[in-house]
mmCIF file of N, CA and C in Angstrom:
data_model
loop_
_atom_site.group_PDB
_atom_site.id
_atom_site.type_symbol
_atom_site.label_atom_id
_atom_site.label_comp_id
_atom_site.label_asym_id
_atom_site.label_seq_id
_atom_site.Cartn_x
_atom_site.Cartn_y
_atom_site.Cartn_z
ATOM 1 N N MET A 1 0.846 -1.175 0.000
ATOM 2 C CA MET A 1 0.000 0.000 0.000
ATOM 3 C C MET A 1 0.895 1.242 0.000
ATOM 4 N N PRO A 2 0.698 2.150 -0.922
ATOM 5 C CA PRO A 2 1.542 3.338 -1.008
ATOM 6 C C PRO A 2 1.214 4.373 0.065
ATOM 7 N N ARG A 3 2.030 5.384 0.111
ATOM 8 C CA ARG A 3 1.859 6.501 1.047
ATOM 9 C C ARG A 3 0.550 7.231 0.774
ATOM 10 N N HIS A 4 -0.076 7.696 1.856
ATOM 11 C CA HIS A 4 -1.322 8.460 1.756
ATOM 12 C C HIS A 4 -1.161 9.788 2.473
ATOM 13 N N ILE A 5 -1.718 10.836 1.887
ATOM 14 C CA ILE A 5 -1.759 12.147 2.523
ATOM 15 C C ILE A 5 -3.236 12.523 2.619
ATOM 16 N N TRP A 6 -3.666 12.863 3.805
ATOM 17 C CA TRP A 6 -5.066 13.190 4.059
ATOM 18 C C TRP A 6 -5.189 14.599 4.632
ATOM 19 N N VAL A 7 -6.114 15.396 4.114
ATOM 20 C CA VAL A 7 -6.493 16.658 4.738
ATOM 21 C C VAL A 7 -7.662 16.323 5.656
ATOM 22 N N LEU A 8 -7.470 16.579 6.939
ATOM 23 C CA LEU A 8 -8.484 16.272 7.943
ATOM 24 C C LEU A 8 -9.445 17.441 8.053
ATOM 25 N N LEU A 9 -10.725 17.151 8.009
ATOM 26 C CA LEU A 9 -11.748 18.195 8.033
ATOM 27 C C LEU A 9 -12.558 18.135 9.319
ATOM 28 N N GLY A 10 -12.930 19.300 9.807
ATOM 29 C CA GLY A 10 -13.752 19.409 11.006
ATOM 30 C C GLY A 10 -15.041 20.148 10.710
ATOM 31 N N TRP A 11 -15.979 20.011 11.621
ATOM 32 C CA TRP A 11 -17.310 20.590 11.466
ATOM 33 C C TRP A 11 -17.271 22.106 11.632
ATOM 34 N N SER A 12 -17.954 22.802 10.739
ATOM 35 C CA SER A 12 -18.121 24.250 10.832
ATOM 36 C C SER A 12 -19.563 24.535 11.206
ATOM 37 N N PRO A 13 -19.833 24.987 12.442
ATOM 38 C CA PRO A 13 -21.207 25.275 12.841
ATOM 39 C C PRO A 13 -21.820 26.407 12.012
ATOM 40 N N GLU A 14 -20.981 27.347 11.598
ATOM 41 C CA GLU A 14 -21.483 28.468 10.810
ATOM 42 C C GLU A 14 -22.032 28.012 9.457
ATOM 43 N N LEU A 15 -21.368 27.040 8.838
ATOM 44 C CA LEU A 15 -21.771 26.566 7.520
ATOM 45 C C LEU A 15 -22.611 25.293 7.567
ATOM 46 N N GLY A 16 -22.622 24.622 8.719
ATOM 47 C CA GLY A 16 -23.400 23.400 8.851
ATOM 48 C C GLY A 16 -22.837 22.235 8.057
ATOM 49 N N ALA A 17 -21.522 22.200 7.910
ATOM 50 C CA ALA A 17 -20.872 21.127 7.154
ATOM 51 C C ALA A 17 -19.428 20.969 7.627
ATOM 52 N N ALA A 18 -18.849 19.837 7.315
ATOM 53 C CA ALA A 18 -17.455 19.567 7.672
ATOM 54 C C ALA A 18 -16.555 20.103 6.570
ATOM 55 N N VAL A 19 -16.219 21.386 6.650
ATOM 56 C CA VAL A 19 -15.422 22.035 5.606
ATOM 57 C C VAL A 19 -14.189 22.755 6.141
ATOM 58 N N THR A 20 -13.946 22.675 7.429
ATOM 59 C CA THR A 20 -12.814 23.361 8.040
ATOM 60 C C THR A 20 -11.595 22.445 8.052
ATOM 61 N N SER A 21 -10.534 22.836 7.380
ATOM 62 C CA SER A 21 -9.285 22.058 7.417
ATOM 63 C C SER A 21 -8.676 22.203 8.801
ATOM 64 N N VAL A 22 -8.469 21.075 9.473
ATOM 65 C CA VAL A 22 -7.945 21.106 10.837
ATOM 66 C C VAL A 22 -6.553 20.505 10.953
ATOM 67 N N GLY A 23 -6.129 19.776 9.932
ATOM 68 C CA GLY A 23 -4.812 19.165 9.970
ATOM 69 C C GLY A 23 -4.532 18.383 8.714
ATOM 70 N N VAL A 24 -3.300 17.904 8.635
ATOM 71 C CA VAL A 24 -2.889 17.050 7.522
ATOM 72 C C VAL A 24 -2.199 15.832 8.128
ATOM 73 N N LEU A 25 -2.592 14.673 7.658
ATOM 74 C CA LEU A 25 -2.038 13.404 8.119
ATOM 75 C C LEU A 25 -1.288 12.748 6.970
ATOM 76 N N GLY A 26 -0.054 12.409 7.219
ATOM 77 C CA GLY A 26 0.720 11.624 6.275
ATOM 78 C C GLY A 26 0.869 10.225 6.825
ATOM 79 N N LEU A 27 0.653 9.230 5.992
ATOM 80 C CA LEU A 27 0.656 7.850 6.448
ATOM 81 C C LEU A 27 1.403 6.981 5.444
ATOM 82 N N ASP A 28 2.388 6.271 5.926
ATOM 83 C CA ASP A 28 3.119 5.320 5.099
ATOM 84 C C ASP A 28 2.950 3.953 5.746
ATOM 85 N N PRO A 29 1.941 3.187 5.303
ATOM 86 C CA PRO A 29 1.635 1.914 5.936
ATOM 87 C C PRO A 29 2.724 0.849 5.752
ATOM 88 N N GLU A 30 3.598 1.036 4.797
ATOM 89 C CA GLU A 30 4.645 0.049 4.571
ATOM 90 C C GLU A 30 5.727 0.084 5.637
ATOM 91 N N LYS A 31 5.925 1.227 6.297
ATOM 92 C CA LYS A 31 7.036 1.330 7.255
ATOM 93 C C LYS A 31 6.699 0.824 8.657
ATOM 94 N N PRO A 32 5.630 0.905 9.311
ATOM 95 C CA PRO A 32 4.571 1.906 9.272
ATOM 96 C C PRO A 32 5.018 3.204 9.937
ATOM 97 N N GLU A 33 4.571 4.296 9.369
ATOM 98 C CA GLU A 33 4.950 5.626 9.848
ATOM 99 C C GLU A 33 3.781 6.575 9.632
ATOM 100 N N ARG A 34 3.648 7.535 10.538
ATOM 101 C CA ARG A 34 2.641 8.581 10.352
ATOM 102 C C ARG A 34 3.225 9.904 10.811
ATOM 103 N N PHE A 35 2.665 10.978 10.267
ATOM 104 C CA PHE A 35 3.068 12.317 10.657
ATOM 105 C C PHE A 35 1.834 13.203 10.560
ATOM 106 N N VAL A 36 1.565 13.968 11.612
ATOM 107 C CA VAL A 36 0.403 14.854 11.640
ATOM 108 C C VAL A 36 0.870 16.268 11.915
ATOM 109 N N GLU A 37 0.314 17.208 11.179
ATOM 110 C CA GLU A 37 0.558 18.633 11.404
ATOM 111 C C GLU A 37 -0.819 19.282 11.528
ATOM 112 N N TRP A 38 -1.031 20.030 12.610
ATOM 113 C CA TRP A 38 -2.331 20.636 12.872
ATOM 114 C C TRP A 38 -2.372 22.071 12.357
ATOM 115 N N ILE A 39 -3.529 22.488 11.898
ATOM 116 C CA ILE A 39 -3.742 23.858 11.425
ATOM 117 C C ILE A 39 -3.910 24.751 12.656
ATOM 118 N N PRO A 40 -3.161 25.846 12.734
ATOM 119 C CA PRO A 40 -3.298 26.753 13.882
ATOM 120 C C PRO A 40 -4.712 27.318 14.008
ATOM 121 N N ARG A 41 -5.127 27.517 15.220
ATOM 122 C CA ARG A 41 -6.406 28.151 15.571
ATOM 123 C C ARG A 41 -7.635 27.331 15.218
ATOM 124 N N GLU A 42 -7.466 26.062 14.930
ATOM 125 C CA GLU A 42 -8.608 25.195 14.626
ATOM 126 C C GLU A 42 -8.692 24.047 15.621
ATOM 127 N N TYR A 43 -8.313 24.339 16.870
ATOM 128 C CA TYR A 43 -8.262 23.290 17.879
ATOM 129 C C TYR A 43 -9.648 22.686 18.134
ATOM 130 N N ALA A 44 -10.652 23.506 18.316
ATOM 131 C CA ALA A 44 -11.996 22.995 18.630
ATOM 132 C C ALA A 44 -12.552 22.164 17.479
ATOM 133 N N ALA A 45 -12.406 22.641 16.259
ATOM 134 C CA ALA A 45 -12.929 21.908 15.101
ATOM 135 C C ALA A 45 -12.172 20.600 14.881
ATOM 136 N N GLY A 46 -10.929 20.512 15.352
ATOM 137 C CA GLY A 46 -10.122 19.316 15.169
ATOM 138 C C GLY A 46 -10.169 18.330 16.316
ATOM 139 N N ARG A 47 -11.023 18.592 17.301
ATOM 140 C CA ARG A 47 -11.096 17.736 18.492
ATOM 141 C C ARG A 47 -11.339 16.267 18.151
ATOM 142 N N ILE A 48 -12.278 16.001 17.259
ATOM 143 C CA ILE A 48 -12.590 14.608 16.919
ATOM 144 C C ILE A 48 -11.369 13.906 16.323
ATOM 145 N N TRP A 49 -10.668 14.601 15.429
ATOM 146 C CA TRP A 49 -9.484 14.000 14.828
ATOM 147 C C TRP A 49 -8.380 13.777 15.862
ATOM 148 N N ARG A 50 -8.223 14.701 16.788
ATOM 149 C CA ARG A 50 -7.198 14.520 17.827
ATOM 150 C C ARG A 50 -7.506 13.285 18.666
ATOM 151 N N GLU A 51 -8.787 13.094 18.992
ATOM 152 C CA GLU A 51 -9.189 11.916 19.768
ATOM 153 C C GLU A 51 -8.972 10.632 18.969
ATOM 154 N N ARG A 52 -9.320 10.640 17.701
ATOM 155 C CA ARG A 52 -9.153 9.453 16.855
ATOM 156 C C ARG A 52 -7.689 9.043 16.739
ATOM 157 N N LEU A 53 -6.798 10.007 16.605
ATOM 158 C CA LEU A 53 -5.398 9.713 16.312
ATOM 159 C C LEU A 53 -4.537 9.467 17.545
ATOM 160 N N THR A 54 -5.035 9.801 18.719
ATOM 161 C CA THR A 54 -4.254 9.643 19.937
ATOM 162 C C THR A 54 -3.982 8.173 20.222
ATOM 163 N N GLY A 55 -2.724 7.824 20.238
ATOM 164 C CA GLY A 55 -2.290 6.494 20.645
ATOM 165 C C GLY A 55 -2.572 5.364 19.669
ATOM 166 N N ILE A 56 -3.020 5.662 18.467
ATOM 167 C CA ILE A 56 -3.339 4.594 17.524
ATOM 168 C C ILE A 56 -2.090 4.187 16.737
ATOM 169 N N ASP A 57 -1.921 2.901 16.570
ATOM 170 C CA ASP A 57 -0.795 2.366 15.826
ATOM 171 C C ASP A 57 -0.936 2.713 14.343
ATOM 172 N N PRO A 58 0.141 3.135 13.679
ATOM 173 C CA PRO A 58 0.051 3.496 12.261
ATOM 174 C C PRO A 58 -0.490 2.376 11.365
ATOM 175 N N ALA A 59 -0.207 1.131 11.695
ATOM 176 C CA ALA A 59 -0.715 0.017 10.889
ATOM 177 C C ALA A 59 -2.239 -0.082 11.002
ATOM 178 N N VAL A 60 -2.783 0.139 12.177
ATOM 179 C CA VAL A 60 -4.233 0.125 12.390
ATOM 180 C C VAL A 60 -4.859 1.364 11.761
ATOM 181 N N LEU A 61 -4.164 2.472 11.860
ATOM 182 C CA LEU A 61 -4.661 3.738 11.322
ATOM 183 C C LEU A 61 -4.910 3.649 9.822
ATOM 184 N N ALA A 62 -4.061 2.952 9.104
ATOM 185 C CA ALA A 62 -4.239 2.798 7.658
ATOM 186 C C ALA A 62 -5.587 2.162 7.335
ATOM 187 N N ASP A 63 -5.996 1.183 8.117
ATOM 188 C CA ASP A 63 -7.288 0.520 7.894
ATOM 189 C C ASP A 63 -8.460 1.416 8.268
ATOM 190 N N ARG A 64 -8.326 2.150 9.353
ATOM 191 C CA ARG A 64 -9.436 2.977 9.832
ATOM 192 C C ARG A 64 -9.678 4.241 9.001
ATOM 193 N N MET A 65 -8.635 4.737 8.345
ATOM 194 C CA MET A 65 -8.799 5.973 7.580
ATOM 195 C C MET A 65 -9.831 5.844 6.471
ATOM 196 N N GLY A 66 -9.927 4.685 5.844
ATOM 197 C CA GLY A 66 -10.932 4.481 4.804
ATOM 198 C C GLY A 66 -12.338 4.680 5.330
ATOM 199 N N PHE A 67 -12.587 4.229 6.541
ATOM 200 C CA PHE A 67 -13.900 4.410 7.174
ATOM 201 C C PHE A 67 -14.087 5.841 7.650
ATOM 202 N N TRP A 68 -13.097 6.351 8.386
ATOM 203 C CA TRP A 68 -13.216 7.703 8.949
ATOM 204 C C TRP A 68 -13.325 8.772 7.871
ATOM 205 N N ALA A 69 -12.682 8.562 6.748
ATOM 206 C CA ALA A 69 -12.702 9.558 5.671
ATOM 207 C C ALA A 69 -14.112 9.815 5.160
ATOM 208 N N GLU A 70 -15.005 8.868 5.344
ATOM 209 C CA GLU A 70 -16.373 8.980 4.830
ATOM 210 C C GLU A 70 -17.390 9.425 5.873
ATOM 211 N N THR A 71 -16.966 9.701 7.098
ATOM 212 C CA THR A 71 -17.923 10.107 8.131
ATOM 213 C C THR A 71 -18.405 11.535 7.866
ATOM 214 N N PRO A 72 -19.668 11.837 8.152
ATOM 215 C CA PRO A 72 -20.208 13.159 7.813
ATOM 216 C C PRO A 72 -19.725 14.303 8.708
ATOM 217 N N ILE A 73 -19.400 14.037 9.958
ATOM 218 C CA ILE A 73 -19.033 15.110 10.886
ATOM 219 C C ILE A 73 -17.560 15.492 10.781
ATOM 220 N N ALA A 74 -16.679 14.514 10.605
ATOM 221 C CA ALA A 74 -15.235 14.771 10.543
ATOM 222 C C ALA A 74 -14.608 13.855 9.497
ATOM 223 N N PRO A 75 -14.810 14.173 8.219
ATOM 224 C CA PRO A 75 -14.236 13.349 7.146
ATOM 225 C C PRO A 75 -12.791 13.750 6.843
ATOM 226 N N ALA A 76 -12.249 13.157 5.825
ATOM 227 C CA ALA A 76 -10.904 13.500 5.353
ATOM 228 C C ALA A 76 -10.897 13.415 3.833
ATOM 229 N N ALA A 77 -10.069 14.238 3.231
ATOM 230 C CA ALA A 77 -9.924 14.235 1.779
ATOM 231 C C ALA A 77 -8.508 13.789 1.438
ATOM 232 N N ARG A 78 -8.407 12.755 0.632
ATOM 233 C CA ARG A 78 -7.089 12.268 0.235
ATOM 234 C C ARG A 78 -6.538 13.132 -0.888
ATOM 235 N N VAL A 79 -5.267 13.476 -0.771
ATOM 236 C CA VAL A 79 -4.606 14.295 -1.790
ATOM 237 C C VAL A 79 -3.359 13.567 -2.272
ATOM 238 N N ASP A 80 -2.887 13.945 -3.442
ATOM 239 C CA ASP A 80 -1.664 13.357 -3.972
ATOM 240 C C ASP A 80 -0.471 13.844 -3.165
ATOM 241 N N GLY A 81 0.376 12.920 -2.787
ATOM 242 C CA GLY A 81 1.569 13.272 -2.034
ATOM 243 C C GLY A 81 2.782 13.389 -2.942
ATOM 244 N N ALA A 82 3.618 14.322 -2.637
ATOM 245 C CA ALA A 82 4.852 14.518 -3.399
ATOM 246 C C ALA A 82 5.937 13.593 -2.848
ATOM 247 N N GLU A 83 7.026 13.531 -3.554
ATOM 248 C CA GLU A 83 8.177 12.749 -3.090
ATOM 249 C C GLU A 83 8.885 13.506 -1.973
ATOM 250 N N GLY A 84 9.552 12.770 -1.123
ATOM 251 C CA GLY A 84 10.318 13.374 -0.045
ATOM 252 C C GLY A 84 9.964 12.748 1.283
ATOM 253 N N ALA A 85 10.578 13.257 2.324
ATOM 254 C CA ALA A 85 10.302 12.771 3.673
ATOM 255 C C ALA A 85 8.842 13.046 4.025
ATOM 256 N N LEU A 86 8.223 12.119 4.731
ATOM 257 C CA LEU A 86 6.803 12.220 5.053
ATOM 258 C C LEU A 86 6.479 13.528 5.777
ATOM 259 N N GLY A 87 7.277 13.901 6.753
ATOM 260 C CA GLY A 87 7.052 15.147 7.472
ATOM 261 C C GLY A 87 7.118 16.369 6.580
ATOM 262 N N ASP A 88 8.049 16.376 5.646
ATOM 263 C CA ASP A 88 8.183 17.501 4.719
ATOM 264 C C ASP A 88 6.976 17.606 3.794
ATOM 265 N N VAL A 89 6.489 16.471 3.328
ATOM 266 C CA VAL A 89 5.320 16.457 2.445
ATOM 267 C C VAL A 89 4.090 16.985 3.179
ATOM 268 N N VAL A 90 3.920 16.564 4.427
ATOM 269 C CA VAL A 90 2.779 17.018 5.234
ATOM 270 C C VAL A 90 2.881 18.518 5.492
ATOM 271 N N ARG A 91 4.052 19.000 5.871
ATOM 272 C CA ARG A 91 4.226 20.439 6.128
ATOM 273 C C ARG A 91 3.960 21.266 4.875
ATOM 274 N N THR A 92 4.367 20.773 3.733
ATOM 275 C CA THR A 92 4.114 21.474 2.474
ATOM 276 C C THR A 92 2.617 21.567 2.203
ATOM 277 N N GLN A 93 1.891 20.494 2.485
ATOM 278 C CA GLN A 93 0.438 20.507 2.283
ATOM 279 C C GLN A 93 -0.226 21.508 3.237
ATOM 280 N N VAL A 94 0.242 21.579 4.480
ATOM 281 C CA VAL A 94 -0.295 22.562 5.428
ATOM 282 C C VAL A 94 -0.012 23.971 4.920
ATOM 283 N N ASP A 95 1.191 24.214 4.450
ATOM 284 C CA ASP A 95 1.525 25.531 3.895
ATOM 285 C C ASP A 95 0.608 25.880 2.730
ATOM 286 N N ASP A 96 0.333 24.905 1.855
ATOM 287 C CA ASP A 96 -0.572 25.127 0.734
ATOM 288 C C ASP A 96 -1.981 25.479 1.213
ATOM 289 N N LEU A 97 -2.454 24.783 2.245
ATOM 290 C CA LEU A 97 -3.779 25.080 2.790
ATOM 291 C C LEU A 97 -3.841 26.473 3.401
ATOM 292 N N LEU A 98 -2.812 26.821 4.149
ATOM 293 C CA LEU A 98 -2.790 28.146 4.780
ATOM 294 C C LEU A 98 -2.668 29.240 3.728
ATOM 295 N N GLY A 99 -1.909 28.995 2.682
ATOM 296 C CA GLY A 99 -1.754 29.956 1.610
ATOM 297 C C GLY A 99 -3.035 30.155 0.812
ATOM 298 N N SER A 100 -3.811 29.092 0.644
ATOM 299 C CA SER A 100 -5.054 29.206 -0.119
ATOM 300 C C SER A 100 -6.166 29.855 0.690
ATOM 301 N N ALA A 101 -5.977 29.989 2.002
ATOM 302 C CA ALA A 101 -7.007 30.593 2.841
ATOM 303 C C ALA A 101 -6.955 32.116 2.832
ATOM 304 N N ARG A 102 -5.924 32.671 2.236
ATOM 305 C CA ARG A 102 -5.775 34.129 2.228
ATOM 306 C C ARG A 102 -6.760 34.775 1.309
#
């Protein structure tokens, strides 16, 4: 299974939908390795994702992401990952998200 990069989404009460980017998760199930970078100032909207990811083994996380990505309250959107270290790829995706919010 190849590397996966997920944009984690949280619920927006103002919009009534899960459209707030709260973090980016990088997952390499072959190693297994994971890296998470949280979006600043979105702590409350990211609560569900923080609870889901706390203490979970990366090998188990790979299986659960397929299910969690489809949940209506806190889904995730898979994006294409670039080459490089997992942490660098995740940080670049966070930078892209923050840059597009301007």
